[in-house]
mmCIF file of C-alpha atoms in Angstrom:
data_model
loop_
_atom_site.group_PDB
_atom_site.id
_atom_site.type_symbol
_atom_site.label_atom_id
_atom_site.label_comp_id
_atom_site.label_asym_id
_atom_site.label_seq_id
_atom_site.Cartn_x
_atom_site.Cartn_y
_atom_site.Cartn_z
ATOM 1 C CA MET D 249 8.763 2.912 -23.716
ATOM 2 C CA GLU D 250 9.041 6.626 -24.453
ATOM 3 C CA ASN D 251 6.568 9.360 -23.572
ATOM 4 C CA PHE D 252 7.033 13.125 -23.874
ATOM 5 C CA GLY D 253 10.731 12.532 -24.539
ATOM 6 C CA VAL D 254 11.247 10.835 -21.173
ATOM 7 C CA LYS D 255 11.942 7.134 -21.572
ATOM 8 C CA SER D 256 11.624 4.195 -19.231
ATOM 9 C CA ASN D 257 14.669 2.119 -18.331
ATOM 10 C CA ALA D 258 12.560 -0.037 -16.007
ATOM 11 C CA ALA D 259 14.509 -2.830 -14.325
ATOM 12 C CA ASP D 260 13.662 -5.461 -11.749
ATOM 13 C CA VAL D 261 14.909 -5.376 -8.148
ATOM 14 C CA ILE D 262 15.838 -8.594 -6.337
ATOM 15 C CA PHE D 263 16.505 -8.806 -2.583
ATOM 16 C CA THR D 264 17.996 -12.072 -1.343
ATOM 17 C CA ASN D 265 18.253 -12.626 2.435
ATOM 18 C CA VAL D 266 18.972 -8.942 3.068
ATOM 19 C CA THR D 267 19.665 -7.892 6.660
ATOM 20 C CA LYS D 268 20.392 -4.490 8.165
ATOM 21 C CA VAL D 269 21.761 -4.382 11.710
ATOM 22 C CA TYR D 270 22.429 -1.095 13.500
ATOM 23 C CA SER D 271 23.544 -2.788 16.717
ATOM 24 C CA GLN D 272 23.103 -6.138 18.439
ATOM 25 C CA GLN D 273 19.906 -4.788 19.983
ATOM 26 C CA SER D 274 18.632 -3.171 16.780
ATOM 27 C CA ILE D 275 17.917 -5.320 13.737
ATOM 28 C CA ALA D 276 16.059 -3.022 11.342
ATOM 29 C CA VAL D 277 15.609 -5.552 8.533
ATOM 30 C CA ASP D 278 15.853 -9.287 9.138
ATOM 31 C CA GLN D 279 16.708 -11.598 6.187
ATOM 32 C CA ILE D 280 14.078 -10.391 3.727
ATOM 33 C CA SER D 281 13.766 -11.651 0.150
ATOM 34 C CA PHE D 282 11.512 -10.322 -2.609
ATOM 35 C CA ASN D 283 11.422 -9.475 -6.310
ATOM 36 C CA VAL D 284 10.061 -6.246 -7.814
ATOM 37 C CA ARG D 285 9.247 -6.846 -11.479
ATOM 38 C CA ALA D 286 10.249 -4.355 -14.172
ATOM 39 C CA GLY D 287 7.393 -1.915 -14.753
ATOM 40 C CA GLU D 288 5.679 -2.771 -11.467
ATOM 41 C CA LEU D 289 4.652 -0.509 -8.588
ATOM 42 C CA MET D 290 5.508 -2.349 -5.378
ATOM 43 C CA THR D 291 4.572 -0.799 -2.045
ATOM 44 C CA LEU D 292 6.344 -1.409 1.249
ATOM 45 C CA LEU D 293 3.611 -1.096 3.873
ATOM 46 C CA GLY D 294 3.712 -1.314 7.636
ATOM 47 C CA PRO D 295 3.672 0.604 10.922
ATOM 48 C CA SER D 296 6.425 2.967 12.032
ATOM 49 C CA GLY D 297 9.660 1.133 12.783
ATOM 50 C CA CYS D 298 8.832 -1.960 10.702
ATOM 51 C CA GLY D 299 11.862 -1.525 8.383
ATOM 52 C CA LYS D 300 10.154 -0.256 5.229
ATOM 53 C CA THR D 301 12.103 3.015 4.893
ATOM 54 C CA THR D 302 15.385 1.259 5.721
ATOM 55 C CA THR D 303 14.618 -1.208 2.923
ATOM 56 C CA LEU D 304 13.965 1.662 0.495
ATOM 57 C CA ARG D 305 17.200 3.383 1.507
ATOM 58 C CA MET D 306 19.157 0.162 0.926
ATOM 59 C CA ILE D 307 17.812 0.064 -2.649
ATOM 60 C CA ALA D 308 18.998 3.661 -3.082
ATOM 61 C CA GLY D 309 22.401 2.928 -1.557
ATOM 62 C CA LEU D 310 21.799 5.355 1.319
ATOM 63 C CA GLU D 311 22.068 2.539 3.876
ATOM 64 C CA ALA D 312 24.751 -0.151 3.825
ATOM 65 C CA VAL D 313 23.653 -3.790 3.714
ATOM 66 C CA THR D 314 24.836 -5.926 6.645
ATOM 67 C CA ALA D 315 24.193 -9.233 4.867
ATOM 68 C CA GLY D 316 22.510 -10.513 1.720
ATOM 69 C CA THR D 317 22.453 -9.208 -1.865
ATOM 70 C CA ILE D 318 20.592 -6.569 -3.885
ATOM 71 C CA VAL D 319 20.410 -6.926 -7.675
ATOM 72 C CA ILE D 320 19.007 -4.194 -9.949
ATOM 73 C CA GLY D 321 18.566 -4.897 -13.634
ATOM 74 C CA GLY D 322 20.771 -7.981 -13.441
ATOM 75 C CA SER D 323 23.685 -6.175 -11.740
ATOM 76 C CA ASP D 324 24.743 -6.786 -8.145
ATOM 77 C CA VAL D 325 24.636 -3.326 -6.514
ATOM 78 C CA THR D 326 24.894 -4.523 -2.901
ATOM 79 C CA HIS D 327 28.078 -2.595 -2.184
ATOM 80 C CA ARG D 328 27.862 0.127 -4.835
ATOM 81 C CA PRO D 329 27.572 3.731 -3.613
ATOM 82 C CA ALA D 330 24.348 5.660 -4.203
ATOM 83 C CA SER D 331 26.002 7.670 -6.981
ATOM 84 C CA ASP D 332 26.720 4.470 -8.916
ATOM 85 C CA ARG D 333 23.136 3.178 -8.958
ATOM 86 C CA ASP D 334 20.613 4.080 -11.634
ATOM 87 C CA VAL D 335 17.982 4.988 -9.056
ATOM 88 C CA SER D 336 16.085 8.214 -8.272
ATOM 89 C CA MET D 337 14.348 9.000 -4.995
ATOM 90 C CA VAL D 338 11.430 11.314 -4.203
ATOM 91 C CA PHE D 339 11.803 12.269 -0.557
ATOM 92 C CA GLN D 340 9.057 12.881 1.969
ATOM 93 C CA SER D 341 10.213 16.507 2.349
ATOM 94 C CA TYR D 342 10.527 16.942 -1.474
ATOM 95 C CA ALA D 343 14.120 18.269 -0.914
ATOM 96 C CA LEU D 344 13.758 21.097 -3.452
ATOM 97 C CA PHE D 345 16.350 23.887 -3.543
ATOM 98 C CA PRO D 346 14.496 26.942 -2.151
ATOM 99 C CA HIS D 347 16.769 29.448 -3.950
ATOM 100 C CA LYS D 348 16.282 27.831 -7.383
ATOM 101 C CA THR D 349 13.254 28.114 -9.664
ATOM 102 C CA VAL D 350 11.119 25.111 -10.545
ATOM 103 C CA PHE D 351 12.932 24.855 -13.885
ATOM 104 C CA GLU D 352 16.386 25.090 -12.255
ATOM 105 C CA ASN D 353 15.416 22.417 -9.717
ATOM 106 C CA VAL D 354 14.487 19.979 -12.479
ATOM 107 C CA CYS D 355 17.621 20.857 -14.501
ATOM 108 C CA TYR D 356 19.998 20.423 -11.578
ATOM 109 C CA GLY D 357 20.338 16.634 -11.529
ATOM 110 C CA LEU D 358 20.673 16.481 -15.315
ATOM 111 C CA ILE D 359 23.526 19.008 -15.400
ATOM 112 C CA PHE D 360 25.167 17.366 -12.372
ATOM 113 C CA SER D 361 25.104 14.024 -14.233
ATOM 114 C CA GLY D 362 27.049 15.543 -17.117
ATOM 115 C CA LEU D 363 24.338 16.555 -19.586
ATOM 116 C CA SER D 364 24.928 19.762 -21.534
ATOM 117 C CA LYS D 365 22.949 22.832 -20.450
ATOM 118 C CA THR D 366 20.955 22.797 -23.698
ATOM 119 C CA ASP D 367 20.044 19.101 -23.436
ATOM 120 C CA ALA D 368 19.274 19.452 -19.733
ATOM 121 C CA GLU D 369 16.918 22.346 -20.355
ATOM 122 C CA GLU D 370 15.114 20.496 -23.135
ATOM 123 C CA LYS D 371 14.638 17.420 -20.972
ATOM 124 C CA ALA D 372 13.562 19.534 -17.965
ATOM 125 C CA LYS D 373 10.940 21.233 -20.158
ATOM 126 C CA LEU D 374 9.584 17.821 -21.183
ATOM 127 C CA GLY D 375 9.591 16.636 -17.567
ATOM 128 C CA LEU D 376 7.543 19.627 -16.419
ATOM 129 C CA GLU D 377 5.095 19.069 -19.281
ATOM 130 C CA LEU D 378 4.745 15.502 -18.082
ATOM 131 C CA VAL D 379 3.544 16.607 -14.637
ATOM 132 C CA GLY D 380 1.585 19.606 -15.957
ATOM 133 C CA LEU D 381 3.758 22.337 -14.437
ATOM 134 C CA GLU D 382 5.523 23.951 -17.408
ATOM 135 C CA HIS D 383 3.532 27.160 -16.810
ATOM 136 C CA LEU D 384 5.052 27.445 -13.302
ATOM 137 C CA LYS D 385 8.680 26.918 -14.323
ATOM 138 C CA SER D 386 9.818 30.404 -13.216
ATOM 139 C CA ARG D 387 8.359 30.168 -9.710
ATOM 140 C CA PHE D 388 10.275 29.279 -6.572
ATOM 141 C CA PRO D 389 9.235 26.334 -4.335
ATOM 142 C CA SER D 390 7.846 28.689 -1.669
ATOM 143 C CA GLU D 391 5.374 30.013 -4.255
ATOM 144 C CA LEU D 392 3.914 26.550 -4.909
ATOM 145 C CA SER D 393 1.302 24.472 -3.104
ATOM 146 C CA GLY D 394 2.320 21.212 -1.444
ATOM 147 C CA GLY D 395 0.894 19.199 -4.337
ATOM 148 C CA GLN D 396 2.783 21.291 -6.897
ATOM 149 C CA GLN D 397 6.048 20.889 -4.957
ATOM 150 C CA GLN D 398 5.503 17.140 -4.939
ATOM 151 C CA ARG D 399 5.029 17.139 -8.718
ATOM 152 C CA VAL D 400 8.253 19.136 -9.190
ATOM 153 C CA ALA D 401 10.088 16.514 -7.098
ATOM 154 C CA VAL D 402 8.582 13.772 -9.287
ATOM 155 C CA ALA D 403 9.588 15.599 -12.491
ATOM 156 C CA ARG D 404 13.146 16.046 -11.216
ATOM 157 C CA ALA D 405 13.374 12.301 -10.556
ATOM 158 C CA LEU D 406 11.696 11.234 -13.812
ATOM 159 C CA VAL D 407 13.957 13.226 -16.165
ATOM 160 C CA LEU D 408 16.947 11.227 -14.944
ATOM 161 C CA GLU D 409 15.268 8.174 -16.536
ATOM 162 C CA PRO D 410 16.218 5.851 -13.669
ATOM 163 C CA GLN D 411 15.932 2.081 -13.666
ATOM 164 C CA VAL D 412 14.001 2.356 -10.398
ATOM 165 C CA LEU D 413 12.029 5.273 -8.960
ATOM 166 C CA LEU D 414 11.673 5.365 -5.165
ATOM 167 C CA PHE D 415 8.990 7.184 -3.153
ATOM 168 C CA ASP D 416 9.374 7.685 0.609
ATOM 169 C CA GLU D 417 5.976 8.568 2.158
ATOM 170 C CA PRO D 418 5.349 11.002 -0.738
ATOM 171 C CA LEU D 419 1.871 12.134 0.370
ATOM 172 C CA SER D 420 2.392 12.566 4.108
ATOM 173 C CA ASN D 421 2.643 16.370 3.922
ATOM 174 C CA LEU D 422 -0.564 16.816 1.904
ATOM 175 C CA ASP D 423 -4.147 17.262 3.091
ATOM 176 C CA ALA D 424 -6.638 14.421 2.618
ATOM 177 C CA LYS D 425 -8.273 15.680 -0.596
ATOM 178 C CA LEU D 426 -4.931 16.470 -2.249
ATOM 179 C CA ARG D 427 -3.512 13.089 -1.235
ATOM 180 C CA ARG D 428 -6.116 11.349 -3.383
ATOM 181 C CA SER D 429 -5.412 13.428 -6.526
ATOM 182 C CA VAL D 430 -1.611 13.266 -6.219
ATOM 183 C CA ARG D 431 -1.607 9.503 -5.596
ATOM 184 C CA ASP D 432 -3.732 9.094 -8.745
ATOM 185 C CA GLU D 433 -1.231 11.222 -10.708
ATOM 186 C CA ILE D 434 1.691 9.111 -9.482
ATOM 187 C CA ARG D 435 -0.092 5.885 -10.437
ATOM 188 C CA ASP D 436 -1.049 7.267 -13.855
ATOM 189 C CA LEU D 437 2.542 8.329 -14.597
ATOM 190 C CA GLN D 438 3.910 4.977 -13.443
ATOM 191 C CA GLN D 439 1.579 3.092 -15.752
ATOM 192 C CA ARG D 440 1.955 5.420 -18.761
ATOM 193 C CA LEU D 441 5.756 5.374 -18.585
ATOM 194 C CA ASN D 442 6.029 1.712 -17.514
ATOM 195 C CA LEU D 443 8.204 2.667 -14.535
ATOM 196 C CA THR D 444 9.575 0.361 -11.868
ATOM 197 C CA VAL D 445 8.489 2.038 -8.637
ATOM 198 C CA VAL D 446 9.083 1.104 -4.999
ATOM 199 C CA TYR D 447 6.745 3.110 -2.801
ATOM 200 C CA VAL D 448 6.791 3.403 1.004
ATOM 201 C CA THR D 449 3.736 4.274 3.074
ATOM 202 C CA HIS D 450 2.093 3.441 6.409
ATOM 203 C CA ASP D 451 -1.347 4.287 4.974
ATOM 204 C CA GLN D 452 -3.136 1.068 3.979
ATOM 205 C CA GLU D 453 -5.790 2.818 1.840
ATOM 206 C CA GLU D 454 -3.047 4.580 -0.120
ATOM 207 C CA ALA D 455 -1.219 1.284 -0.619
ATOM 208 C CA LEU D 456 -4.365 -0.471 -1.861
ATOM 209 C CA ALA D 457 -5.055 2.369 -4.316
ATOM 210 C CA VAL D 458 -1.667 2.670 -6.045
ATOM 211 C CA SER D 459 -0.041 -0.769 -5.961
ATOM 212 C CA ASP D 460 0.354 -3.722 -8.271
ATOM 213 C CA ARG D 461 1.618 -5.660 -5.266
ATOM 214 C CA ILE D 462 2.220 -4.880 -1.610
ATOM 215 C CA ILE D 463 4.854 -6.120 0.838
ATOM 216 C CA VAL D 464 3.482 -5.952 4.391
ATOM 217 C CA MET D 465 6.305 -5.624 6.912
ATOM 218 C CA ASP D 466 6.346 -6.062 10.679
ATOM 219 C CA GLU D 467 9.371 -5.767 12.970
ATOM 220 C CA GLY D 468 11.882 -6.043 10.137
ATOM 221 C CA LYS D 469 10.307 -9.109 8.536
ATOM 222 C CA ILE D 470 7.927 -9.667 5.634
ATOM 223 C CA SER D 471 4.490 -10.777 6.839
ATOM 224 C CA GLN D 472 2.939 -11.257 3.397
ATOM 225 C CA ILE D 473 3.361 -10.264 -0.263
ATOM 226 C CA GLY D 474 0.385 -10.056 -2.601
ATOM 227 C CA SER D 475 -1.929 -7.956 -4.728
ATOM 228 C CA PRO D 476 -4.190 -5.471 -2.928
ATOM 229 C CA ARG D 477 -7.145 -7.829 -3.381
ATOM 230 C CA GLU D 478 -5.212 -10.862 -2.108
ATOM 231 C CA LEU D 479 -4.073 -9.055 1.026
ATOM 232 C CA TYR D 480 -7.514 -7.633 1.739
ATOM 233 C CA GLU D 481 -9.540 -10.768 1.052
ATOM 234 C CA GLN D 482 -7.022 -13.499 1.949
ATOM 235 C CA PRO D 483 -4.661 -12.290 4.684
ATOM 236 C CA LYS D 484 -2.484 -15.076 6.068
ATOM 237 C CA SER D 485 -2.006 -13.729 9.584
ATOM 238 C CA LEU D 486 -3.762 -11.779 12.304
ATOM 239 C CA PHE D 487 -1.278 -8.939 11.825
ATOM 240 C CA VAL D 488 -2.062 -8.512 8.115
ATOM 241 C CA ALA D 489 -5.808 -8.940 8.702
ATOM 242 C CA ASN D 490 -5.829 -6.223 11.365
ATOM 243 C CA PHE D 491 -3.421 -3.866 9.607
ATOM 244 C CA ILE D 492 -5.165 -3.779 6.226
ATOM 245 C CA GLY D 493 -8.752 -2.575 6.382
ATOM 246 C CA ASP D 494 -11.418 -3.029 9.039
ATOM 247 C CA SER D 495 -11.842 -6.617 10.111
ATOM 248 C CA ASN D 496 -13.775 -8.877 12.459
ATOM 249 C CA ILE D 497 -11.715 -11.720 13.937
ATOM 250 C CA LEU D 498 -14.113 -14.321 15.308
ATOM 251 C CA PRO D 499 -13.425 -17.472 17.357
ATOM 252 C CA CYS D 500 -14.090 -20.468 15.149
ATOM 253 C CA THR D 501 -13.959 -24.260 15.239
ATOM 254 C CA VAL D 502 -13.193 -26.221 12.076
ATOM 255 C CA SER D 503 -14.489 -29.765 11.620
ATOM 256 C CA HIS D 504 -15.057 -32.243 8.778
ATOM 257 C CA SER D 505 -18.418 -32.652 7.103
ATOM 258 C CA ASN D 506 -17.136 -34.939 4.357
ATOM 259 C CA LYS D 507 -13.997 -35.267 2.237
ATOM 260 C CA LYS D 508 -14.706 -32.123 0.236
ATOM 261 C CA GLU D 509 -16.531 -30.015 2.805
ATOM 262 C CA LYS D 510 -15.679 -28.518 6.176
ATOM 263 C CA VAL D 511 -17.910 -26.982 8.810
ATOM 264 C CA LEU D 512 -17.053 -23.715 10.532
ATOM 265 C CA THR D 513 -18.746 -23.235 13.890
ATOM 266 C CA ILE D 514 -19.003 -19.595 15.015
ATOM 267 C CA GLY D 515 -21.096 -19.228 18.154
ATOM 268 C CA GLN D 516 -24.228 -21.279 17.496
ATOM 269 C CA VAL D 517 -23.954 -20.925 13.718
ATOM 270 C CA LYS D 518 -22.561 -23.652 11.468
ATOM 271 C CA ILE D 519 -21.317 -22.672 8.014
ATOM 272 C CA LYS D 520 -20.259 -25.179 5.355
ATOM 273 C CA LYS D 521 -17.314 -24.373 3.075
ATOM 274 C CA THR D 522 -15.548 -26.339 0.348
ATOM 275 C CA ASP D 523 -12.771 -23.835 -0.461
ATOM 276 C CA ILE D 524 -10.598 -24.103 2.665
ATOM 277 C CA SER D 525 -7.768 -26.389 3.725
ATOM 278 C CA ALA D 526 -7.623 -25.412 7.401
ATOM 279 C CA LYS D 527 -6.850 -28.091 9.982
ATOM 280 C CA ASN D 528 -9.584 -29.270 12.303
ATOM 281 C CA GLY D 529 -9.770 -27.589 15.688
ATOM 282 C CA SER D 530 -9.993 -24.126 17.199
ATOM 283 C CA THR D 531 -8.791 -21.163 15.153
ATOM 284 C CA SER D 532 -9.967 -17.698 14.072
ATOM 285 C CA ALA D 533 -12.126 -16.623 11.149
ATOM 286 C CA LEU D 534 -11.862 -13.244 9.417
ATOM 287 C CA ILE D 535 -14.800 -11.454 7.839
ATOM 288 C CA ARG D 536 -14.849 -7.858 6.622
ATOM 289 C CA PRO D 537 -17.652 -5.578 7.923
ATOM 290 C CA GLU D 538 -19.154 -5.039 4.455
ATOM 291 C CA HIS D 539 -19.607 -8.806 4.018
ATOM 292 C CA ILE D 540 -22.152 -9.097 6.847
ATOM 293 C CA LYS D 541 -25.873 -8.558 6.254
ATOM 294 C CA LEU D 542 -28.183 -7.449 9.047
ATOM 295 C CA THR D 543 -31.745 -8.767 9.069
ATOM 296 C CA GLN D 544 -34.717 -8.881 11.425
ATOM 297 C CA LYS D 545 -35.599 -12.368 10.206
ATOM 298 C CA GLU D 546 -34.495 -15.127 12.548
ATOM 299 C CA THR D 547 -32.554 -17.935 10.872
ATOM 300 C CA THR D 548 -30.352 -20.770 12.083
ATOM 301 C CA SER D 549 -27.604 -19.631 9.712
ATOM 302 C CA ALA D 550 -27.271 -16.189 11.329
ATOM 303 C CA LEU D 551 -25.830 -14.932 14.606
ATOM 304 C CA ALA D 552 -28.217 -13.235 17.007
ATOM 305 C CA GLY D 553 -27.136 -9.780 18.136
ATOM 306 C CA THR D 554 -28.138 -6.412 19.568
ATOM 307 C CA ILE D 555 -27.265 -3.044 18.019
ATOM 308 C CA GLU D 556 -24.906 -1.241 20.414
ATOM 309 C CA LYS D 557 -24.049 1.730 18.212
ATOM 310 C CA ALA D 558 -25.206 3.095 14.843
ATOM 311 C CA THR D 559 -23.244 5.848 13.069
ATOM 312 C CA TYR D 560 -24.421 7.532 9.868
ATOM 313 C CA VAL D 561 -21.420 8.607 7.744
ATOM 314 C CA GLY D 562 -23.039 9.645 4.467
ATOM 315 C CA SER D 563 -22.902 6.815 1.969
ATOM 316 C CA LYS D 564 -22.939 4.148 4.675
ATOM 317 C CA ILE D 565 -24.025 3.329 8.215
ATOM 318 C CA GLU D 566 -21.553 1.765 10.656
ATOM 319 C CA TYR D 567 -22.906 -0.576 13.325
ATOM 320 C CA ASN D 568 -21.382 -2.141 16.409
ATOM 321 C CA VAL D 569 -23.333 -5.274 17.254
ATOM 322 C CA ALA D 570 -23.104 -7.272 20.509
ATOM 323 C CA THR D 571 -23.132 -11.057 19.919
ATOM 324 C CA SER D 572 -22.248 -14.249 21.753
ATOM 325 C CA VAL D 573 -18.786 -14.189 20.132
ATOM 326 C CA GLY D 574 -18.076 -10.539 20.961
ATOM 327 C CA SER D 575 -18.735 -7.147 19.389
ATOM 328 C CA ILE D 576 -18.927 -7.247 15.576
ATOM 329 C CA PHE D 577 -18.430 -4.243 13.276
ATOM 330 C CA VAL D 578 -20.820 -4.054 10.304
ATOM 331 C CA ILE D 579 -20.979 -1.599 7.393
ATOM 332 C CA SER D 580 -24.265 -1.191 5.523
ATOM 333 C CA LEU D 581 -25.096 1.148 2.643
ATOM 334 C CA SER D 582 -27.192 4.065 3.899
ATOM 335 C CA ASP D 583 -29.996 3.357 1.416
ATOM 336 C CA HIS D 584 -30.548 -0.042 3.056
ATOM 337 C CA GLN D 585 -32.819 -0.652 6.042
ATOM 338 C CA GLU D 586 -31.676 1.282 9.113
ATOM 339 C CA PHE D 587 -31.591 -0.318 12.571
ATOM 340 C CA ARG D 588 -31.863 1.420 15.956
ATOM 341 C CA VAL D 589 -29.628 1.130 19.019
ATOM 342 C CA GLY D 590 -30.992 -1.593 21.296
ATOM 343 C CA GLU D 591 -32.746 -3.430 18.455
ATOM 344 C CA ASN D 592 -32.352 -7.219 18.325
ATOM 345 C CA ILE D 593 -31.235 -8.388 14.871
ATOM 346 C CA PHE D 594 -29.454 -11.261 13.113
ATOM 347 C CA LEU D 595 -26.115 -11.218 11.282
ATOM 348 C CA LYS D 596 -25.721 -13.286 8.115
ATOM 349 C CA LEU D 597 -22.049 -13.977 7.357
ATOM 350 C CA ALA D 598 -21.268 -14.435 3.658
ATOM 351 C CA PRO D 599 -19.666 -17.953 3.556
ATOM 352 C CA GLU D 600 -17.562 -17.207 0.482
ATOM 353 C CA LYS D 601 -16.031 -14.195 2.277
ATOM 354 C CA LEU D 602 -15.048 -16.024 5.476
ATOM 355 C CA ASN D 603 -11.303 -16.513 5.638
ATOM 356 C CA ILE D 604 -9.593 -18.829 8.146
ATOM 357 C CA LEU D 605 -6.507 -17.535 9.956
ATOM 358 C CA ASP D 606 -4.277 -20.240 11.360
ATOM 359 C CA THR D 607 -3.243 -18.732 14.712
ATOM 360 C CA ARG D 608 -1.896 -21.912 16.270
#
């Protein structure tokens, strides 16, 4: 695909049993395997020290692989140097040359790769048009806002027309409002140009907003791979459930009702479900705070509770509710009925939104 004279050479990325060991006591990445599809934005998400940035740097060739293989666009690049990989990286610090203008910064990589000055300038002009900064081409980085510097770094990477574009915590230096607009710009560019992007962040909201799929990492291993919706609504582990979004993890007992139906017992409440395959016995159930309805009407299908805390935050009200199975966090739209601290209420758990976590 071609757009504004900058074309996409999107390629897939395949990791097979890749390990990175710094020392016997430090295994940064532990036998991970995954496939980034051509034209897909895949995010590596996890807490500090989980191995996500090391994984990104191994794609770029900035970290050597201890074991396993990396294939980009059908070619084994496991032991190729960074200069021999068709990959561009947008660094957290932007890494712009302070003594060069915006235009010269975008031209630099093109000229360094062997393009003529005339061709490099034409492509740099198109790249700056792509990110909406052609009118600032004569400025120096110090004269730009953080968001503008980020867009220059993106333009510089895009004009090289890489097979894979890498982002390392690209929004971490921006304020909250700017983060939202720049992440939307990155996603829009990725989709318009059909780019293969691998994106690293520790911010789960950012990951949910920009990604086609997300790899959740923990201590050098992959905990789960899935779409934003899959990871939010169907996490497979306590770690993923707690790391992505607000969650309530409730003690639960699973038992048979009949061949097709199972009964979940949470406190004194019994909930029937036909869409689970969990084994009988004690486990944990996940439900998100927005999937719980508070009511004053007593019912056998709802947990009894007492409002411990109520916080108005504009479009919604956040409640902490004491129950027999522990404190439960509930989010209710602010135009719904409001409950007072100390008030006795009942919590209705949406059966279709209950997700069983096998913690045994």
